[in-house]
Structures are given as C-alpha cells and as structure tokens.
Coordinates of C-alpha atoms in Angstrom, one line a residue:
X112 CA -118.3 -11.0 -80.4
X113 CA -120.0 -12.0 -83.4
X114 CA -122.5 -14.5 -83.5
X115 CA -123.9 -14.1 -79.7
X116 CA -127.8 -13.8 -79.8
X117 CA -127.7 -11.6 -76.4
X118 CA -131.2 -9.2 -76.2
X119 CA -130.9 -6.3 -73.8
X120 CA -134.7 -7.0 -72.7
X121 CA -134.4 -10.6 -71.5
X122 CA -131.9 -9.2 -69.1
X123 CA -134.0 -9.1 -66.1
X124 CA -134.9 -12.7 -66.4
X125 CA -131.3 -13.4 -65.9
X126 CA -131.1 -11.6 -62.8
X127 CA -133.4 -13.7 -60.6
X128 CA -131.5 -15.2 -57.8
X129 CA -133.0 -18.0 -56.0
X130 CA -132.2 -15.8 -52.9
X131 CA -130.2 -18.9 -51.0
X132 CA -127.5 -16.4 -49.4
X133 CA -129.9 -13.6 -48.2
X134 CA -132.1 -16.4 -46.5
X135 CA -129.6 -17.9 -45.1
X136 CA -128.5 -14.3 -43.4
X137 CA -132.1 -13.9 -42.6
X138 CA -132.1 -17.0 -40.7
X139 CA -128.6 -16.2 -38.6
X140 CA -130.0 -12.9 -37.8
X141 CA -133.3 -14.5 -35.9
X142 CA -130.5 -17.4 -34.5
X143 CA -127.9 -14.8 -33.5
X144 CA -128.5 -11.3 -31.8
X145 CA -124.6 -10.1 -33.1
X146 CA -125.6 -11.0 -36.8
X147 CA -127.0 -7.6 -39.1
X148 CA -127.6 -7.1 -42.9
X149 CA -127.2 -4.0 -44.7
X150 CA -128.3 -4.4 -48.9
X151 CA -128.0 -1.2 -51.0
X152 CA -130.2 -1.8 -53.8
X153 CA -133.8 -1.0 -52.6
X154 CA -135.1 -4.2 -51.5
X155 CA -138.9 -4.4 -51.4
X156 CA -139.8 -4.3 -48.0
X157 CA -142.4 -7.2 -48.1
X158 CA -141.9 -10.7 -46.7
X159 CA -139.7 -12.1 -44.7
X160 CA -137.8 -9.5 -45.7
X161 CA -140.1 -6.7 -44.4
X162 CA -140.6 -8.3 -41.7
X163 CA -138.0 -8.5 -40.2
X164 CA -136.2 -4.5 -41.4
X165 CA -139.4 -4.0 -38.5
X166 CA -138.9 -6.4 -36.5
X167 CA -135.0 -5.9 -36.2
X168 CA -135.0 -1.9 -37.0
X169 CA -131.1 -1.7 -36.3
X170 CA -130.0 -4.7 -37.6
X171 CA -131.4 -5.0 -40.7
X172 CA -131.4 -2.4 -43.0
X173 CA -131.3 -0.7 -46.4
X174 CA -129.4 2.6 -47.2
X175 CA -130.7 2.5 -51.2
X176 CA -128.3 3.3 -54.0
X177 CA -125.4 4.0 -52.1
X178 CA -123.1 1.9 -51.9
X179 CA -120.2 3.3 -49.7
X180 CA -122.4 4.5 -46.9
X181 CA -123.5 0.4 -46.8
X182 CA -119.8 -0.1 -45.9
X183 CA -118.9 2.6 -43.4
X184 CA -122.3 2.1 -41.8
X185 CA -121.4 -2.0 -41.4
X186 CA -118.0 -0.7 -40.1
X187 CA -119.7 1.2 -37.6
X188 CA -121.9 -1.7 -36.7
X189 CA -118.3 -4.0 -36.7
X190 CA -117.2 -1.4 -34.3
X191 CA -120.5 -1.7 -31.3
X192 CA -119.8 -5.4 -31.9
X193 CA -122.0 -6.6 -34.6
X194 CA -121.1 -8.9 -37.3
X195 CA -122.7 -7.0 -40.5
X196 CA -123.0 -8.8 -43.8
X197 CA -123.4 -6.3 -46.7
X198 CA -124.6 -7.4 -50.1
X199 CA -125.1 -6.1 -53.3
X200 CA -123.8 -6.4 -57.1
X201 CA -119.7 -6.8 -56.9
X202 CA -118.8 -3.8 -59.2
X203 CA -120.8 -1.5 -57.4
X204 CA -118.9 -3.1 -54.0
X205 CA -115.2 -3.7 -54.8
X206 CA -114.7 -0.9 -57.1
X207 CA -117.1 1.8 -56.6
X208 CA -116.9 1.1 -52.5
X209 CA -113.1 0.3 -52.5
X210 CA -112.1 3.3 -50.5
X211 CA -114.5 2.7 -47.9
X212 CA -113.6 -1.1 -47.7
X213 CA -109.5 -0.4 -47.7
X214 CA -110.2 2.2 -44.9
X215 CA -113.1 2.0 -43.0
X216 CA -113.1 -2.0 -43.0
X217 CA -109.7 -3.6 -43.6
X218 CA -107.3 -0.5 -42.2
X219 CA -109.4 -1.2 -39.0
X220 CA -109.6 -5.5 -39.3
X221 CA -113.4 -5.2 -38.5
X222 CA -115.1 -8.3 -39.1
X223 CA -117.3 -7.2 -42.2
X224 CA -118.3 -10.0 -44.4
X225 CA -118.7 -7.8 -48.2
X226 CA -121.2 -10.1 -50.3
X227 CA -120.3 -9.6 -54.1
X228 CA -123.2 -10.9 -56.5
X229 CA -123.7 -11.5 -59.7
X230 CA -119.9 -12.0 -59.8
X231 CA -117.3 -12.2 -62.9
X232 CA -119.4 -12.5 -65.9
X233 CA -122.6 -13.9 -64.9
X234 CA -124.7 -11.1 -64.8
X235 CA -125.3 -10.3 -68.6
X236 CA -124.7 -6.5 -68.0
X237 CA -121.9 -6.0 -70.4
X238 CA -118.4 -4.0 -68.9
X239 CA -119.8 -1.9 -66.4
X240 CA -121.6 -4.9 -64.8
X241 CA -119.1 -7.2 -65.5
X242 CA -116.2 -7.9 -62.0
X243 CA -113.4 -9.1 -62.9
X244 CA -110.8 -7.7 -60.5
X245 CA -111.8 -8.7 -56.6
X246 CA -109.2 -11.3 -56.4
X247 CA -106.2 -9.2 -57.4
X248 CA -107.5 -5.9 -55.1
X249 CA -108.6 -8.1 -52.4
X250 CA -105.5 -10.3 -52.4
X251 CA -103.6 -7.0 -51.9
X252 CA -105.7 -5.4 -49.1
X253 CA -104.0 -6.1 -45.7
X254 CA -106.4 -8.5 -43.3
X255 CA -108.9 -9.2 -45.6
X256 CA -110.1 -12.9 -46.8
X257 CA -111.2 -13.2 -50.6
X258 CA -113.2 -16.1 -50.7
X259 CA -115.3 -17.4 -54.2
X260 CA -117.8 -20.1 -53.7
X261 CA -118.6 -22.7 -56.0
X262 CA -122.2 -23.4 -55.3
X263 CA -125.3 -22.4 -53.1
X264 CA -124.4 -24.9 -50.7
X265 CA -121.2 -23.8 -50.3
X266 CA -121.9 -20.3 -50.0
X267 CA -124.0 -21.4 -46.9
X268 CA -121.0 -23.3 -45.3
X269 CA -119.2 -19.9 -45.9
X270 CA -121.5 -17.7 -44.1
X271 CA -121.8 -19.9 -41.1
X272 CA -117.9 -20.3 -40.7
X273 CA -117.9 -16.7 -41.0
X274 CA -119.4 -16.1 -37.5
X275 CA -116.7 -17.3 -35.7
X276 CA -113.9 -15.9 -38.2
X277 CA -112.8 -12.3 -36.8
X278 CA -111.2 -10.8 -40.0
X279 CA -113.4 -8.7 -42.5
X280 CA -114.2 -11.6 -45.4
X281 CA -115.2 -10.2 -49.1
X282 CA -117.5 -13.2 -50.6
X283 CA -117.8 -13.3 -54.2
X284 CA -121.0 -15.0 -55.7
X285 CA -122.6 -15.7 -58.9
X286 CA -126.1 -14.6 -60.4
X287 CA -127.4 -17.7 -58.0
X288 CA -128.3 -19.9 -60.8
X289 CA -125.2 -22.2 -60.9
X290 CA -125.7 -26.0 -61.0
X291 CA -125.2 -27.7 -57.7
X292 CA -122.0 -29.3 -56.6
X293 CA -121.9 -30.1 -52.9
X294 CA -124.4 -31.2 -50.3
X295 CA -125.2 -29.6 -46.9
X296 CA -122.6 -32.0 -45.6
X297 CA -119.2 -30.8 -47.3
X298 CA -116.9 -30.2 -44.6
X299 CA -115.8 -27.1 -45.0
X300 CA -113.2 -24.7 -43.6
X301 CA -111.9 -21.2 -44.4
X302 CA -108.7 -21.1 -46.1
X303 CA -108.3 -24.9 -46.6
X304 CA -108.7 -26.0 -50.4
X305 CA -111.2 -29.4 -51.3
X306 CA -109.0 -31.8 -53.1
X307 CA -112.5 -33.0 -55.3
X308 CA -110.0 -35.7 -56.8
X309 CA -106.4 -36.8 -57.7
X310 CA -104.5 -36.8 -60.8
X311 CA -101.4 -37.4 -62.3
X312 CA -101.4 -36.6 -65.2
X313 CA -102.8 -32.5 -64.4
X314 CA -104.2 -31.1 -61.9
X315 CA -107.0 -28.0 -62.5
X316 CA -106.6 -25.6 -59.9
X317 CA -110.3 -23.7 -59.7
X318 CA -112.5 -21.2 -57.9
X319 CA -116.2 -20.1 -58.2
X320 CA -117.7 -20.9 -62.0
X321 CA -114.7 -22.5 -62.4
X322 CA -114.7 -25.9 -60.8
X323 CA -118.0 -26.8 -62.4
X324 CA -115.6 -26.5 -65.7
X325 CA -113.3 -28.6 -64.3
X326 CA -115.1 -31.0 -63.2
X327 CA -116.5 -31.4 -66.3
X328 CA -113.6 -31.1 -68.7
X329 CA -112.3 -34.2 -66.3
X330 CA -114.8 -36.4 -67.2
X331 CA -114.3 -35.9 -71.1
X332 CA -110.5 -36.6 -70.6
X333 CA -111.0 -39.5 -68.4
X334 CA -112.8 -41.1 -71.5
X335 CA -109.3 -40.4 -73.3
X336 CA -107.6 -42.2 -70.4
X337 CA -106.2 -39.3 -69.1
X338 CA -105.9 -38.6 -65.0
X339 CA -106.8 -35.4 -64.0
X340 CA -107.1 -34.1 -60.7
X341 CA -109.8 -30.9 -59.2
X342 CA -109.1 -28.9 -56.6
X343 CA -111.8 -26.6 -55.3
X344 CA -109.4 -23.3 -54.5
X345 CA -112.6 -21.5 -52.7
X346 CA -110.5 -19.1 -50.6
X347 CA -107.9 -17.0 -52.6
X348 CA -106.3 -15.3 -49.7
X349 CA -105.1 -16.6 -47.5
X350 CA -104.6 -19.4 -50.2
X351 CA -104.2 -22.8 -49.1
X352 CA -100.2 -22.9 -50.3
X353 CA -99.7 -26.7 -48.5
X354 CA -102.5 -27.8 -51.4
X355 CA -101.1 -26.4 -54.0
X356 CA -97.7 -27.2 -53.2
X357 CA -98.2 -30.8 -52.3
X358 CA -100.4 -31.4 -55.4
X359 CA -97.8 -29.7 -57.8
X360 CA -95.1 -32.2 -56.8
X361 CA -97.6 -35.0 -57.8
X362 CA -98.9 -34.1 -60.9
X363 CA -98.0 -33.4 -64.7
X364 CA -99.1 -29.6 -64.9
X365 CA -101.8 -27.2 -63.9
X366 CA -104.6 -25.6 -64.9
X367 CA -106.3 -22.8 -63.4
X368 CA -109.3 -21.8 -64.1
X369 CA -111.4 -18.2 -62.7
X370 CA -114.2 -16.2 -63.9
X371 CA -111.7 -13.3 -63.2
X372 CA -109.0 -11.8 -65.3
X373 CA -105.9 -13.2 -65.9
X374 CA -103.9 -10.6 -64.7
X375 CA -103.2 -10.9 -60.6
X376 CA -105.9 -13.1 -59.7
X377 CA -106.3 -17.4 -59.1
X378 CA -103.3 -18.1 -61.7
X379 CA -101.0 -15.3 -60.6
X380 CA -101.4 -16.2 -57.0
X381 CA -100.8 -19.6 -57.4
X382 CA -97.6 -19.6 -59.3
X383 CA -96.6 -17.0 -56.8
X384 CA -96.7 -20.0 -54.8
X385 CA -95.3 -22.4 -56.9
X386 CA -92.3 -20.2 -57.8
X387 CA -91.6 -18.9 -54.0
X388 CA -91.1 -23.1 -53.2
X389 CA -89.3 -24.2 -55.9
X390 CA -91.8 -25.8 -57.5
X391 CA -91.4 -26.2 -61.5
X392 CA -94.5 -27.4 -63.1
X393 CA -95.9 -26.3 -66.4
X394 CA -98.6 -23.6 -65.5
X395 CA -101.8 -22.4 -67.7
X396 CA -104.1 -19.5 -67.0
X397 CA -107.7 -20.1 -68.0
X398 CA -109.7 -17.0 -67.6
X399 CA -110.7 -13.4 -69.1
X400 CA -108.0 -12.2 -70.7
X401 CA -107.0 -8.4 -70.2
X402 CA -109.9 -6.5 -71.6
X403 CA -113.4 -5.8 -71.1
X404 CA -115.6 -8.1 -71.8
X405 CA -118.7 -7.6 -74.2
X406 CA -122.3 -8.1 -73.4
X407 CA -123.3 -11.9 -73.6
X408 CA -124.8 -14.0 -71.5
X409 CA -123.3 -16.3 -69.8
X410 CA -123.6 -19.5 -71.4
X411 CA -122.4 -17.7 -74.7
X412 CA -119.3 -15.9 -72.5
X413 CA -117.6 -18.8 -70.8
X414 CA -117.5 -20.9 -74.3
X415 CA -116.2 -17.8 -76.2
X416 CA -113.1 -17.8 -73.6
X417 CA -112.7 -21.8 -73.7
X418 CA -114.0 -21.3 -69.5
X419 CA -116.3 -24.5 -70.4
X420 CA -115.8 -28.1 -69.9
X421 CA -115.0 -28.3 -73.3
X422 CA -112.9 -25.1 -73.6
X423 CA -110.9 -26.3 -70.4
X424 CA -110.4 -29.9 -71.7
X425 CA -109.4 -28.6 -75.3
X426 CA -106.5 -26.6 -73.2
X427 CA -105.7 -29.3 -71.1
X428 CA -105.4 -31.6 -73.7
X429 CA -102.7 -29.5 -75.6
X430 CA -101.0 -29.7 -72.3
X431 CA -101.2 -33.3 -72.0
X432 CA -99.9 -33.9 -75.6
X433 CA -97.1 -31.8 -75.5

C-alpha cells in the first residue's frame, strides 16, 4: 500500500458519527413502548442518551465490551415481546457475536434488528476493524435479512420499516460520514431494489458505499455518451431477483459494486440469480478482493481498489469497449 499518508493518531477523528441511526432509535423508543436498545461499547451515560438508560431502565441499556451477551440479552428481550436494536462496530458483531446471532437469534426467527457500524472499510482500523464478510454469512443464515444502506436517510427508512417486519434484520452501516443521496421522502420497502435510473448500455448493480460510486462513475460516462443504468440493491437477502432479472434482459452488462469482498457477497448473489434464470449477460465484480485489507483511510481505500467513480467508470468502460 505504498504511497497512503494514513496516521494512526488522526484515527479518532475518523470515528465521529453524526449519531443519525442511534437518534432515530432513541426517538422510536419514546414513540413505541415494544422498541429497546442495547450498545456494547460503553456509551457515556450523559444526554439524551442518559436520560433515557434512567428513564427507560429495561429498555435501554449497555452491557460494555461484550459483545455476545448484547445478542443473547436482545434475544431474550425478542422473546417477552420487545423489538431490540443492538448496535455496535460490525466485526465485533457478525464475527465475534456469530454464534450467538446463528443460535440465539436466527435458529429462533426473533425479530432482532443487529446494527453493524463503521462497516466494510470505512473505519480506518486496518484488518481487525475492517468487515468485509456480513453479506456472505448473513446470506447463509436461515431467516435473517441482510440489508446495507446507502445513506443516513435511508438508514432511517430502514429502521422504521423494521417495526413492522417480524424476521431478525442485520443492518450494515458506514462510519456515518457518507454524502447524502436520498431525501426523507424515498419510498422505501424491504427487499425491493430502487431502480435510481435506466440504461442500456450497463447497468451497475450497488449496495451501501457503493451506489454513491455508481452514481458517480454514470455521470462521467454519460459525458462519453454512454447509457448506464443504477440500481440501489439495499437489501441483499432476500434480494430483489425480479430487479435484477428484469434489468439484465435490458441492458449491455453489469457491474456490481460492494464495500465487501468479492467472494460470496453482492456479485456472487446476483449472478446466482442471473445464472438460476437463464440469464447470460457479461458480469463484473467490483469490490475487495480476497485478502485483508491494509490500514488506509477511506478516501485512499476505495481509489486503491478502483471502488470510486472513477475506478468504477474506468472498469465499466473496458466493458463498454469490448
């Protein structure tokens, strides 16, 4: 990784979440008596925060560093008829906490929603901070939802449609500093893909990070008079096969693109699908390959794997060309 001016100390800064998905919990939990948090990371009991682990002892909590008790205890609460959201950094939930989530949570179908942050690459913290993997475990895990939002806004939409949604849901997130891609009126619906536009030519198929990209590498080949299309593939299980299907019949190729490896997650599902209909389209995997990645922070990461707009038009374009 040579080249990448990353500094160990300026982590921190790159940690700050603008707190839009635990305030939006706080506020369901004051609207909705069946709504409980659980965070495992020692939040500062001050604030609204504070205020209301007293004002709601038994529905809003912290059990400190320990990540599996967070999940068996929100299965517990599942079980008395609670709808616990637990949140904390994704390695330290889908890998260290997996037992707990395949057992305690999915085995049983309770209706956990598992909150992921600082997700794929985006935190800064080298391999051991780095998660890469929920799609492909969570795809495998009977009755549970995978579901990667693109923006804070959409992570919003997810957590409300949540409430009504009776399957445990694992929500992968960013660091929370992501540009903005939706308003508060996207109309929005677990398990059904957003078709952001149409194209011919190719079609990028993206989650999380990812559509940003896309988006972006879009409007660089537009100016080359190519059509591209977007799709926002937010959920990755139960994936949205009609979408993909339906698009792949109308368009050139496709691109997808994940903050996730390669290996079993967006791509692999996807031409599960395609290949299962009888669908033969020329298919690209943008993502991490299969390694661990380095320390770097972001903006240096997603350039160094071609996850930009510019990486994703450059492999586009070869597409397009050949």
């Amino acid at each position: 990784m040579a080249g990448f001016n990353f500094c160990s100390g300026d982590m921190g800064s790159m940690m700050e979440s603008k707190g839009t998905v635990t305030a939006e919990i706080l506020d369901m939990i004051e609207e909705d008596k069946r709504v409980s948090y659980i965070n495992s990371d020692a939040t500062i009991q001050t604030g609204r925060m504070g205020e209301l682990m007293h004002k709601y002892p038994n529905r809003v909590l912290d059990v400190g560093i320990a990540e599996m008790n967070m999940v068996t205890i929100a299965a517990g609460l599942a079980k008395e008829g609670y709808i616990p959201f637990v949140q904390t950094f994704g390695p330290f939930l889908c890998v260290r906490a997996l037992d707990q989530i395949h057992n305690d949570v999915a085995y049983n179908n309770y209706p956990v929603r598992l909150i992921g942050t600082h997700a794929g690459i985006s935190s800064g913290y080298g391999p051991t901070h780095n998660t890469i993997v929920e799609f492909g475990i969570m795809n495998s895990i009977p009755n549970m939802t995978m579901i990667a939002p693109a923006d804070a806004a959409q992570c919003k939409k997810v957590l409300r449609a949540s409430l009504e949604y009776d399957k445990p849901i694992y929500i992968r997130i960013p660091r929370g500093e992501e540009p903005i891609i939706y308003d508060q009126d996207l109309d929005y619906q677990i398990g059904k893909a957003i078709e952001l536009k149409s194209g011919k030519d190719l079609t990028f198929i993206a989650a999380g990070m990812g559509v940003r990209g896309a988006i972006e590498a879009t409007k660089e080949l537009e100016k080359e008079g190519f059509d591209t299309g977007v799709i926002d593939m937010h959920t990755i299980k139960p994936i949205d096969k009609e979408t993909i299907c339906r698009v792949a019949s109308s368009t050139g190729a496709i691109v997808t693109i994940e903050d996730h490896n390669v290996l079993g997650g967006l791509g692999s599902i996807v031409a599960d699908v395609l290949m299962e209909a009888g669908i033969y389209k020329p298919l690209t995997k943008i993502g991490i390959p299969d390694e661990f990645v380095n320390f770097g922070y972001p903006e240096e990461l997603y350039p160094h794997y071609g996850m930009d707009g510019k990486g994703i038009a450059a492999t586009a374009r070869k597409l397009l060309k050949g």
